[in-house]
């Protein structure tokens, strides 16, 4: 979808440096090339040089008229989601990404579209139908190029159902409906932890925590005011890289400039993290954040050694004592790439049970819902393989003894930062006693433990 009004504003802001958006086919061709989805086997210096390592989903697309920037694009489940946000200012020199408000608005809109489309991606007919409805939905979500409602699933897909503008002039555009009934607020903090562990002296292990606060507010009135506070335990690491939903009416500026790119120092904002807002009618993400926590929840060591036609594996896992020992699920998956099916397996586990996948190329160690009292579990085994077939997994990174264990777990009613919502701190300026429900969870995401007996891809290596 194109917005001539936005393109005209871009031309006005940028003047002689303005790069017009090319035709749809030319833009798609250039974007596929930039995302390395075509000609990825060919080295192109402009795209592939080491000086252009992209750490975000914001890229610069080469067009016949020049470099088009910023283009927000990512590739997910066989689909590309992309938009070109407006920069309300000069492009030379390029402004910092955090100062371009259109980027966060565009990302929210793309994530809303992805949330609407992705459940249907395996059913082609359903997917085509949803893509066909997108144009009508975008008329409501983003009528003149500025996103008003990024929750695409909450919108109506036919023109007949589109509501007229609300009669109440105080009602914000993102409150599309009205609620009648007892006021209630549901809040859920979801933290995801990413981890890379190497168990090697010259390589630093890395881990990152990403949090999202999801809300659903059923409240009467055209523009109800809600204030929600996030609380941290004493001496807990501060929240950083905070991004708030557009319905938040005001926050302390120091909260928004606290970034994990800078080392922690005394000026870091430590709270209180208060968010006054006028909620949309449907569920939404109030804010996102990161934090520099001191330890990963589970420390691991993986050793894989090849001895003739067999390989010997050893896996040791230890739950840190500060972590709640109560899982919804916890399992370690041990894949074997570029090898045949597992023909023979001898093993010993100190806790839990070991299962072999149907295609016989993956060991699944189900630890269960609790670690033992020692908080340590171990697995040792000897594996031999048959002849490799096309159906067995291959990997260009994991060759030879370069291999990993990947952990999957969820801990309900727990966050790694200790962050929680005090139900008594939720303020609703509405009549009646509201029902407040608050929950939290910690989920693993890309939690890898690499074989310490072989070289592994490094996230960080000291010079």
CSV table of C-alpha atoms in Angstrom, one decimal:
chain,number,residue,atom,x,y,z
A,1,UNK,CA,0.0,0.0,0.0
A,2,UNK,CA,1.3,3.5,-0.9
A,3,UNK,CA,0.4,6.8,0.8
A,4,UNK,CA,1.0,9.7,-1.6
A,5,UNK,CA,0.6,12.1,1.3
A,6,UNK,CA,3.5,10.5,3.2
A,7,UNK,CA,5.6,10.4,0.1
A,8,UNK,CA,4.9,14.2,-0.5
A,9,UNK,CA,5.9,14.9,3.1
A,10,UNK,CA,9.1,12.9,2.7
A,11,UNK,CA,10.0,14.9,-0.4
A,12,UNK,CA,9.3,18.2,1.5
A,13,UNK,CA,11.5,17.1,4.5
A,14,UNK,CA,14.4,15.7,2.5
A,15,UNK,CA,14.6,18.2,-0.4
A,16,UNK,CA,17.5,17.4,-2.7
A,17,UNK,CA,18.4,14.2,-0.8
A,18,UNK,CA,15.0,12.7,-1.3
A,19,UNK,CA,15.0,9.2,-2.9
A,20,UNK,CA,11.6,8.3,-4.3
A,21,UNK,CA,10.2,4.8,-3.8
A,22,UNK,CA,10.5,2.9,-7.0
A,23,UNK,CA,7.7,0.8,-8.6
A,24,UNK,CA,6.5,-2.2,-6.7
A,25,UNK,CA,8.3,-4.7,-8.9
A,26,UNK,CA,11.6,-2.8,-8.7
A,27,UNK,CA,11.3,-2.3,-5.0
A,28,UNK,CA,10.7,-6.0,-4.4
A,29,UNK,CA,13.6,-7.0,-6.6
A,30,UNK,CA,15.9,-4.6,-4.7
A,31,UNK,CA,14.6,-5.7,-1.3
A,32,UNK,CA,15.0,-9.4,-2.1
A,33,UNK,CA,18.6,-8.7,-3.1
A,34,UNK,CA,19.3,-6.7,0.1
A,35,UNK,CA,17.8,-9.5,2.3
A,36,UNK,CA,20.1,-12.0,0.5
A,37,UNK,CA,17.0,-14.0,-0.7
A,38,UNK,CA,18.4,-13.8,-4.3
A,39,UNK,CA,22.0,-14.1,-5.4
A,40,UNK,CA,23.1,-15.0,-1.9
A,41,UNK,CA,25.9,-17.2,-3.4
A,42,UNK,CA,27.4,-14.2,-5.1
A,43,UNK,CA,29.7,-11.8,-3.1
A,44,UNK,CA,28.6,-8.2,-3.7
A,45,UNK,CA,30.8,-5.8,-1.9
A,46,UNK,CA,28.0,-3.1,-1.5
A,47,UNK,CA,25.9,-5.7,0.3
A,48,UNK,CA,28.2,-8.3,1.8
A,49,UNK,CA,31.2,-6.4,3.0
A,50,UNK,CA,32.1,-6.8,6.7
A,51,UNK,CA,31.6,-3.1,7.3
A,52,UNK,CA,27.9,-3.5,6.6
A,53,UNK,CA,26.9,-6.0,9.3
A,54,UNK,CA,23.3,-5.1,10.1
A,55,UNK,CA,22.3,-5.5,13.8
A,56,UNK,CA,18.7,-4.5,13.2
A,57,UNK,CA,15.8,-5.0,10.8
A,58,UNK,CA,16.4,-1.6,9.4
A,59,UNK,CA,18.3,-1.6,6.1
A,60,UNK,CA,19.2,0.6,3.1
A,61,UNK,CA,17.9,-0.6,-0.3
A,62,UNK,CA,19.8,0.4,-3.4
A,63,UNK,CA,17.5,1.8,-6.1
A,64,UNK,CA,18.1,3.4,-9.5
A,65,UNK,CA,17.5,6.8,-7.9
A,66,UNK,CA,19.9,6.1,-4.9
A,67,UNK,CA,19.9,4.5,-1.5
A,68,UNK,CA,16.4,4.3,0.0
A,69,UNK,CA,16.7,4.5,3.9
A,70,UNK,CA,15.2,3.5,6.3
A,71,UNK,CA,13.5,0.4,5.1
A,72,UNK,CA,12.1,-1.8,7.9
A,73,UNK,CA,12.0,-5.4,6.7
A,74,UNK,CA,12.2,-8.9,8.2
A,75,UNK,CA,11.7,-12.4,6.8
A,76,UNK,CA,9.5,-14.7,8.9
A,77,UNK,CA,8.0,-18.1,8.0
A,78,UNK,CA,8.4,-17.7,4.3
A,79,UNK,CA,6.9,-14.2,4.2
A,80,UNK,CA,8.6,-10.8,4.0
A,81,UNK,CA,7.1,-8.0,6.1
A,82,UNK,CA,8.3,-4.5,5.0
A,83,UNK,CA,7.5,-0.8,5.3
A,84,UNK,CA,9.3,2.5,4.6
A,85,UNK,CA,8.8,4.8,7.6
A,86,UNK,CA,8.8,8.6,7.2
A,87,UNK,CA,11.8,10.4,8.7
A,88,UNK,CA,10.5,13.8,9.9
A,89,UNK,CA,13.8,15.6,9.3
A,90,UNK,CA,16.9,15.6,7.3
A,91,UNK,CA,18.5,12.4,6.2
A,92,UNK,CA,22.1,13.7,5.9
A,93,UNK,CA,23.7,12.8,8.3
A,94,UNK,CA,21.5,9.8,9.1
A,95,UNK,CA,19.7,10.3,12.4
A,96,UNK,CA,20.0,7.7,15.2
A,97,UNK,CA,17.4,5.0,14.9
A,98,UNK,CA,15.9,5.7,18.3
A,99,UNK,CA,15.0,9.3,17.2
A,100,UNK,CA,12.9,8.1,14.2
A,101,UNK,CA,9.4,7.6,15.7
A,102,UNK,CA,8.1,6.1,12.4
A,103,UNK,CA,10.3,3.1,12.9
A,104,UNK,CA,8.5,2.0,16.1
A,105,UNK,CA,5.1,2.7,14.6
A,106,UNK,CA,6.0,0.8,11.4
A,107,UNK,CA,7.4,-2.2,13.5
A,108,UNK,CA,4.2,-2.3,15.6
A,109,UNK,CA,2.1,-2.3,12.4
A,110,UNK,CA,4.2,-5.1,10.8
A,111,UNK,CA,4.0,-7.2,13.9
A,112,UNK,CA,0.2,-6.7,14.0
A,113,UNK,CA,0.0,-7.9,10.4
A,114,UNK,CA,2.3,-10.8,11.2
A,115,UNK,CA,0.1,-11.7,14.2
A,116,UNK,CA,-3.0,-11.6,11.9
A,117,UNK,CA,-1.5,-13.7,9.1
A,118,UNK,CA,0.9,-16.2,10.7
A,119,UNK,CA,-1.6,-18.6,12.2
A,120,UNK,CA,-2.8,-19.4,8.6
A,121,UNK,CA,0.5,-19.8,6.8
A,122,UNK,CA,0.2,-23.6,6.5
A,123,UNK,CA,-3.2,-23.4,4.8
A,124,UNK,CA,-2.7,-21.7,1.5
A,125,UNK,CA,-6.4,-20.9,0.8
A,126,UNK,CA,-6.8,-19.4,4.2
A,127,UNK,CA,-3.6,-17.4,3.8
A,128,UNK,CA,-4.7,-16.0,0.4
A,129,UNK,CA,-8.0,-15.0,1.9
A,130,UNK,CA,-6.4,-13.1,4.8
A,131,UNK,CA,-3.9,-11.4,2.5
A,132,UNK,CA,-6.9,-10.4,0.3
A,133,UNK,CA,-8.6,-8.8,3.3
A,134,UNK,CA,-5.4,-6.8,4.3
A,135,UNK,CA,-6.2,-3.8,2.1
A,136,UNK,CA,-9.6,-3.3,3.8
A,137,UNK,CA,-8.0,-3.8,7.3
A,138,UNK,CA,-5.2,-1.3,6.5
A,139,UNK,CA,-7.8,1.4,5.6
A,140,UNK,CA,-8.9,1.1,9.3
A,141,UNK,CA,-5.5,0.5,10.9
A,142,UNK,CA,-3.6,3.1,8.9
A,143,UNK,CA,-5.9,5.3,6.9
A,144,UNK,CA,-3.5,8.1,5.9
A,145,UNK,CA,-0.2,6.5,6.6
A,146,UNK,CA,-0.1,6.9,10.4
A,147,UNK,CA,-0.9,3.7,12.3
A,148,UNK,CA,-4.0,4.2,14.5
A,149,UNK,CA,-4.6,0.6,15.6
A,150,UNK,CA,-1.8,-2.0,15.2
A,151,UNK,CA,-3.9,-4.9,16.5
A,152,UNK,CA,-5.0,-6.1,13.0
A,153,UNK,CA,-6.9,-9.1,14.4
A,154,UNK,CA,-9.3,-6.9,16.3
A,155,UNK,CA,-10.5,-5.1,13.1
A,156,UNK,CA,-13.4,-6.0,10.9
A,157,UNK,CA,-12.6,-7.4,7.5
A,158,UNK,CA,-15.5,-6.0,5.5
A,159,UNK,CA,-16.5,-2.4,4.7
A,160,UNK,CA,-20.0,-3.1,5.9
A,161,UNK,CA,-18.8,-3.5,9.5
A,162,UNK,CA,-16.5,-0.4,9.7
A,163,UNK,CA,-17.9,1.8,12.4
A,164,UNK,CA,-18.5,5.5,11.8
A,165,UNK,CA,-16.3,7.9,13.7
A,166,UNK,CA,-17.2,7.9,17.4
A,167,UNK,CA,-19.6,10.6,18.5
A,168,UNK,CA,-17.6,11.3,21.6
A,169,UNK,CA,-14.8,13.7,20.6
A,170,UNK,CA,-12.7,12.7,23.6
A,171,UNK,CA,-12.5,9.0,22.4
A,172,UNK,CA,-9.0,8.3,21.0
A,173,UNK,CA,-8.7,6.6,17.7
A,174,UNK,CA,-7.2,3.4,19.1
A,175,UNK,CA,-10.4,2.7,21.2
A,176,UNK,CA,-12.5,1.3,18.4
A,177,UNK,CA,-15.3,-0.2,20.6
A,178,UNK,CA,-17.1,0.3,23.8
A,179,UNK,CA,-17.3,-2.1,26.8
A,180,UNK,CA,-20.2,-2.6,29.2
A,181,UNK,CA,-19.8,-4.5,32.4
A,182,UNK,CA,-17.6,-4.9,35.5
A,183,UNK,CA,-14.1,-3.2,35.0
A,184,UNK,CA,-11.3,-5.7,34.8
A,185,UNK,CA,-7.6,-5.6,33.9
A,186,UNK,CA,-5.4,-8.5,32.9
A,187,UNK,CA,-1.6,-8.1,32.9
A,188,UNK,CA,1.0,-10.6,31.9
A,189,UNK,CA,4.8,-10.1,32.0
A,190,UNK,CA,6.5,-12.4,29.6
A,191,UNK,CA,10.3,-12.6,29.7
A,192,UNK,CA,12.4,-14.5,27.2
A,193,UNK,CA,16.0,-15.4,27.8
A,194,UNK,CA,18.5,-16.1,25.0
A,195,UNK,CA,21.8,-17.7,25.8
A,196,UNK,CA,25.0,-18.9,24.2
A,197,UNK,CA,27.3,-21.0,26.5
A,198,UNK,CA,30.6,-22.3,25.4
A,199,UNK,CA,32.4,-23.6,28.5
A,200,UNK,CA,35.7,-22.4,27.0
A,201,UNK,CA,38.3,-20.3,28.8
A,202,UNK,CA,38.9,-17.8,25.9
A,203,UNK,CA,35.2,-17.2,25.0
A,204,UNK,CA,32.7,-15.3,27.0
A,205,UNK,CA,29.3,-16.8,27.5
A,206,UNK,CA,26.4,-14.4,26.6
A,207,UNK,CA,22.8,-14.1,27.6
A,208,UNK,CA,20.1,-11.6,27.1
A,209,UNK,CA,16.6,-11.0,28.6
A,210,UNK,CA,13.7,-9.5,26.7
A,211,UNK,CA,10.5,-8.6,28.4
A,212,UNK,CA,7.0,-7.7,27.2
A,213,UNK,CA,4.1,-6.5,29.3
A,214,UNK,CA,0.8,-7.6,27.7
A,215,UNK,CA,-2.5,-6.0,28.8
A,216,UNK,CA,-6.2,-6.5,28.3
A,217,UNK,CA,-8.4,-3.8,29.8
A,218,UNK,CA,-12.2,-4.2,29.8
A,219,UNK,CA,-13.3,-0.7,31.1
A,220,UNK,CA,-16.4,1.4,30.4
A,221,UNK,CA,-16.0,4.9,29.0
A,222,UNK,CA,-14.7,6.5,25.9
A,223,UNK,CA,-11.3,7.4,27.3
A,224,UNK,CA,-10.6,5.7,30.6
A,225,UNK,CA,-7.4,6.5,32.4
A,226,UNK,CA,-5.3,3.6,33.7
A,227,UNK,CA,-1.9,3.8,35.5
A,228,UNK,CA,0.2,0.6,35.9
A,229,UNK,CA,3.5,0.3,37.7
A,230,UNK,CA,6.3,-2.3,37.2
A,231,UNK,CA,8.2,-3.1,40.4
A,232,UNK,CA,11.7,-4.6,40.8
A,233,UNK,CA,13.2,-6.2,43.9
A,234,UNK,CA,15.9,-4.3,45.8
A,235,UNK,CA,19.3,-4.4,44.0
A,236,UNK,CA,17.7,-5.9,40.9
A,237,UNK,CA,19.2,-4.8,37.6
A,238,UNK,CA,17.3,-1.9,36.0
A,239,UNK,CA,15.0,-2.2,33.0
A,240,UNK,CA,16.6,-0.8,29.8
A,241,UNK,CA,15.7,-0.2,26.1
A,242,UNK,CA,12.1,0.5,27.1
A,243,UNK,CA,9.7,0.9,24.2
A,244,UNK,CA,6.1,2.0,25.1
A,245,UNK,CA,2.8,1.6,23.2
A,246,UNK,CA,1.5,4.8,21.6
A,247,UNK,CA,-1.5,4.8,24.0
A,248,UNK,CA,0.9,5.7,26.9
A,249,UNK,CA,0.2,9.4,27.7
A,250,UNK,CA,3.4,10.3,29.5
A,251,UNK,CA,6.6,8.7,30.9
A,252,UNK,CA,9.8,10.0,32.5
A,253,UNK,CA,12.2,10.7,29.6
A,254,UNK,CA,15.0,9.1,31.6
A,255,UNK,CA,13.2,5.8,31.4
A,256,UNK,CA,13.3,5.9,27.6
A,257,UNK,CA,17.0,6.8,27.2
A,258,UNK,CA,18.3,4.1,29.5
A,259,UNK,CA,20.0,1.8,27.0
A,260,UNK,CA,21.9,-1.5,27.3
A,261,UNK,CA,24.4,-0.2,24.7
A,262,UNK,CA,26.0,1.8,27.5
A,263,UNK,CA,27.7,0.2,30.5
A,264,UNK,CA,25.6,0.3,33.7
A,265,UNK,CA,26.4,3.4,35.7
A,266,UNK,CA,24.9,5.5,38.5
A,267,UNK,CA,22.7,7.6,36.1
A,268,UNK,CA,20.8,4.5,34.9
A,269,UNK,CA,17.0,4.9,35.6
A,270,UNK,CA,16.0,2.6,38.4
A,271,UNK,CA,12.3,3.3,38.5
A,272,UNK,CA,9.6,3.6,39.5
A,273,UNK,CA,8.3,2.4,36.1
A,274,UNK,CA,4.9,4.1,35.9
A,275,UNK,CA,2.8,3.9,32.7
A,276,UNK,CA,-0.3,6.1,32.5
A,277,UNK,CA,-2.4,5.2,29.4
A,278,UNK,CA,-5.7,5.1,27.7
A,279,UNK,CA,-6.0,1.4,26.7
A,280,UNK,CA,-7.2,0.1,23.3
A,281,UNK,CA,-10.3,-2.1,23.4
A,282,UNK,CA,-8.4,-5.3,22.6
A,283,UNK,CA,-5.3,-6.8,24.1
A,284,UNK,CA,-2.0,-5.0,23.4
A,285,UNK,CA,1.7,-4.9,24.5
A,286,UNK,CA,2.1,-1.9,26.9
A,287,UNK,CA,5.9,-2.0,26.7
A,288,UNK,CA,9.0,-3.9,25.8
A,289,UNK,CA,12.3,-3.9,27.7
A,290,UNK,CA,15.6,-5.6,28.2
A,291,UNK,CA,17.8,-6.1,31.3
A,292,UNK,CA,21.4,-7.1,32.0
A,293,UNK,CA,20.9,-9.9,34.5
A,294,UNK,CA,24.0,-11.3,36.3
A,295,UNK,CA,23.5,-15.0,35.5
A,296,UNK,CA,21.6,-17.3,33.1
A,297,UNK,CA,19.0,-19.5,34.7
A,298,UNK,CA,20.6,-22.8,33.7
A,299,UNK,CA,24.3,-23.3,33.4
A,300,UNK,CA,25.4,-26.1,31.1
A,301,UNK,CA,28.3,-28.0,29.8
A,302,UNK,CA,28.3,-30.2,26.6
A,303,UNK,CA,31.1,-32.4,25.4
A,304,UNK,CA,31.0,-34.5,22.2
A,305,UNK,CA,34.0,-36.6,21.3
A,306,UNK,CA,34.3,-38.8,18.2
A,307,UNK,CA,35.9,-42.1,18.8
A,308,UNK,CA,36.1,-44.2,15.6
A,309,UNK,CA,32.6,-45.0,14.4
A,310,UNK,CA,31.0,-43.9,17.7
A,311,UNK,CA,30.6,-40.6,19.5
A,312,UNK,CA,30.6,-40.1,23.2
A,313,UNK,CA,28.4,-37.3,24.7
A,314,UNK,CA,28.3,-35.8,28.2
A,315,UNK,CA,25.8,-33.1,29.2
A,316,UNK,CA,25.7,-31.5,32.6
A,317,UNK,CA,23.1,-28.9,33.6
A,318,UNK,CA,22.8,-26.9,36.8
A,319,UNK,CA,19.8,-24.8,37.8
A,320,UNK,CA,21.0,-21.6,39.5
A,321,UNK,CA,19.9,-21.4,43.1
A,322,UNK,CA,18.1,-18.0,42.6
A,323,UNK,CA,15.8,-19.6,40.0
A,324,UNK,CA,12.3,-20.9,41.0
A,325,UNK,CA,12.5,-24.7,40.7
A,326,UNK,CA,9.0,-25.2,39.3
A,327,UNK,CA,8.7,-25.6,35.5
A,328,UNK,CA,5.7,-26.1,33.3
A,329,UNK,CA,8.2,-28.1,31.1
A,330,UNK,CA,11.9,-28.4,30.8
A,331,UNK,CA,13.8,-30.4,28.2
A,332,UNK,CA,17.1,-30.5,26.4
A,333,UNK,CA,17.2,-31.5,22.7
A,334,UNK,CA,20.5,-32.9,21.2
A,335,UNK,CA,20.4,-32.9,17.4
A,336,UNK,CA,23.0,-34.8,15.3
A,337,UNK,CA,23.6,-33.1,12.0
A,338,UNK,CA,25.2,-34.5,8.8
A,339,UNK,CA,25.0,-38.0,10.1
A,340,UNK,CA,22.8,-41.0,9.5
A,341,UNK,CA,20.0,-42.3,11.8
A,342,UNK,CA,21.0,-43.3,15.3
A,343,UNK,CA,21.6,-47.1,15.0
A,344,UNK,CA,22.7,-47.8,18.5
A,345,UNK,CA,22.4,-45.8,21.8
A,346,UNK,CA,23.7,-46.5,25.2
A,347,UNK,CA,23.1,-43.9,27.9
A,348,UNK,CA,22.7,-43.1,31.6
A,349,UNK,CA,20.7,-40.2,33.0
A,350,UNK,CA,20.8,-39.0,36.6
A,351,UNK,CA,17.3,-37.5,36.3
A,352,UNK,CA,14.4,-37.5,33.9
A,353,UNK,CA,14.1,-39.6,30.8
A,354,UNK,CA,15.7,-39.8,27.3
A,355,UNK,CA,13.6,-40.2,24.2
A,356,UNK,CA,14.7,-40.8,20.6
A,357,UNK,CA,12.8,-38.9,17.9
A,358,UNK,CA,10.9,-40.7,15.1
A,359,UNK,CA,13.5,-39.9,12.4
A,360,UNK,CA,16.3,-41.1,14.8
A,361,UNK,CA,18.4,-37.9,14.5
A,362,UNK,CA,17.4,-36.2,17.7
A,363,UNK,CA,17.7,-37.1,21.4
A,364,UNK,CA,15.1,-35.4,23.7
A,365,UNK,CA,16.0,-35.3,27.3
A,366,UNK,CA,12.8,-34.6,29.3
A,367,UNK,CA,13.9,-33.2,32.7
A,368,UNK,CA,10.3,-32.5,33.7
A,369,UNK,CA,8.9,-30.0,36.1
A,370,UNK,CA,11.6,-29.9,38.8
A,371,UNK,CA,15.3,-30.3,39.1
A,372,UNK,CA,16.4,-32.6,41.9
A,373,UNK,CA,17.5,-31.2,45.3
A,374,UNK,CA,21.1,-30.9,44.2
A,375,UNK,CA,19.8,-28.7,41.3
A,376,UNK,CA,22.2,-30.7,39.0
A,377,UNK,CA,21.4,-33.3,36.3
A,378,UNK,CA,23.7,-35.2,34.0
A,379,UNK,CA,23.6,-37.4,30.9
A,380,UNK,CA,26.3,-39.6,29.4
A,381,UNK,CA,26.0,-41.8,26.4
A,382,UNK,CA,27.5,-43.5,23.4
A,383,UNK,CA,25.9,-43.2,20.0
A,384,UNK,CA,26.6,-44.9,16.6
A,385,UNK,CA,25.0,-44.1,13.3
A,386,UNK,CA,23.7,-45.8,10.2
A,387,UNK,CA,23.9,-44.6,6.6
A,388,UNK,CA,22.8,-41.0,6.0
A,389,UNK,CA,19.7,-40.4,3.9
A,390,UNK,CA,18.1,-37.2,2.5
A,391,UNK,CA,15.6,-37.0,5.3
A,392,UNK,CA,18.2,-36.5,8.0
A,393,UNK,CA,19.1,-33.0,9.1
A,394,UNK,CA,22.1,-31.2,7.6
A,395,UNK,CA,23.7,-28.0,8.8
A,396,UNK,CA,26.5,-25.9,7.3
A,397,UNK,CA,27.5,-24.5,10.7
A,398,UNK,CA,27.4,-27.7,12.7
A,399,UNK,CA,30.0,-29.8,10.8
A,400,UNK,CA,32.3,-32.4,12.5
A,401,UNK,CA,32.1,-32.1,16.2
A,402,UNK,CA,30.7,-28.6,16.2
A,403,UNK,CA,27.3,-29.3,17.8
A,404,UNK,CA,25.0,-28.0,20.5
A,405,UNK,CA,22.3,-28.8,23.0
A,406,UNK,CA,19.2,-26.6,22.9
A,407,UNK,CA,17.1,-26.0,26.0
A,408,UNK,CA,13.4,-25.5,26.1
A,409,UNK,CA,11.6,-24.4,29.3
A,410,UNK,CA,8.9,-22.3,30.8
A,411,UNK,CA,8.7,-21.2,34.4
A,412,UNK,CA,5.3,-19.8,35.4
A,413,UNK,CA,4.9,-17.1,38.0
A,414,UNK,CA,8.6,-16.1,37.7
A,415,UNK,CA,10.7,-13.5,35.9
A,416,UNK,CA,14.5,-13.5,35.6
A,417,UNK,CA,14.7,-9.7,36.4
A,418,UNK,CA,12.3,-10.2,39.3
A,419,UNK,CA,9.9,-7.7,37.6
A,420,UNK,CA,6.3,-7.9,38.7
A,421,UNK,CA,3.1,-5.9,38.7
A,422,UNK,CA,1.8,-5.0,42.1
A,423,UNK,CA,-2.0,-5.4,41.8
A,424,UNK,CA,-2.5,-2.6,44.3
A,425,UNK,CA,-0.5,-0.2,42.2
A,426,UNK,CA,-2.9,-0.5,39.2
A,427,UNK,CA,-5.1,2.7,39.3
A,428,UNK,CA,-8.3,3.0,37.4
A,429,UNK,CA,-10.2,6.2,37.4
A,430,UNK,CA,-13.6,4.6,37.0
A,431,UNK,CA,-16.5,3.9,39.3
A,432,UNK,CA,-16.7,0.4,40.9
A,433,UNK,CA,-14.1,-1.9,42.2
A,434,UNK,CA,-12.1,-3.3,39.3
A,435,UNK,CA,-10.8,-6.9,39.1
A,436,UNK,CA,-7.1,-7.0,38.6
A,437,UNK,CA,-5.3,-10.1,37.4
A,438,UNK,CA,-1.5,-10.2,37.1
A,439,UNK,CA,0.7,-13.0,36.0
A,440,UNK,CA,4.3,-13.5,34.7
A,441,UNK,CA,6.4,-16.1,33.1
A,442,UNK,CA,10.0,-16.9,31.9
A,443,UNK,CA,10.4,-18.7,28.6
A,444,UNK,CA,13.6,-19.9,26.9
A,445,UNK,CA,14.4,-18.6,23.4
A,446,UNK,CA,17.4,-19.7,21.4
A,447,UNK,CA,19.1,-21.2,24.5
A,448,UNK,CA,22.2,-23.0,23.2
A,449,UNK,CA,25.0,-24.9,24.9
A,450,UNK,CA,27.8,-25.6,22.4
A,451,UNK,CA,30.2,-28.5,22.4
A,452,UNK,CA,33.3,-27.3,24.4
A,453,UNK,CA,35.5,-29.9,22.5
A,454,UNK,CA,35.0,-28.2,19.2
A,455,UNK,CA,35.1,-24.6,17.7
A,456,UNK,CA,31.7,-22.9,17.8
A,457,UNK,CA,30.2,-19.8,16.2
A,458,UNK,CA,31.2,-16.9,18.5
A,459,UNK,CA,28.9,-14.2,19.6
A,460,UNK,CA,31.8,-12.4,21.2
A,461,UNK,CA,35.5,-13.1,21.3
A,462,UNK,CA,38.2,-10.9,23.0
A,463,UNK,CA,40.9,-9.5,20.7
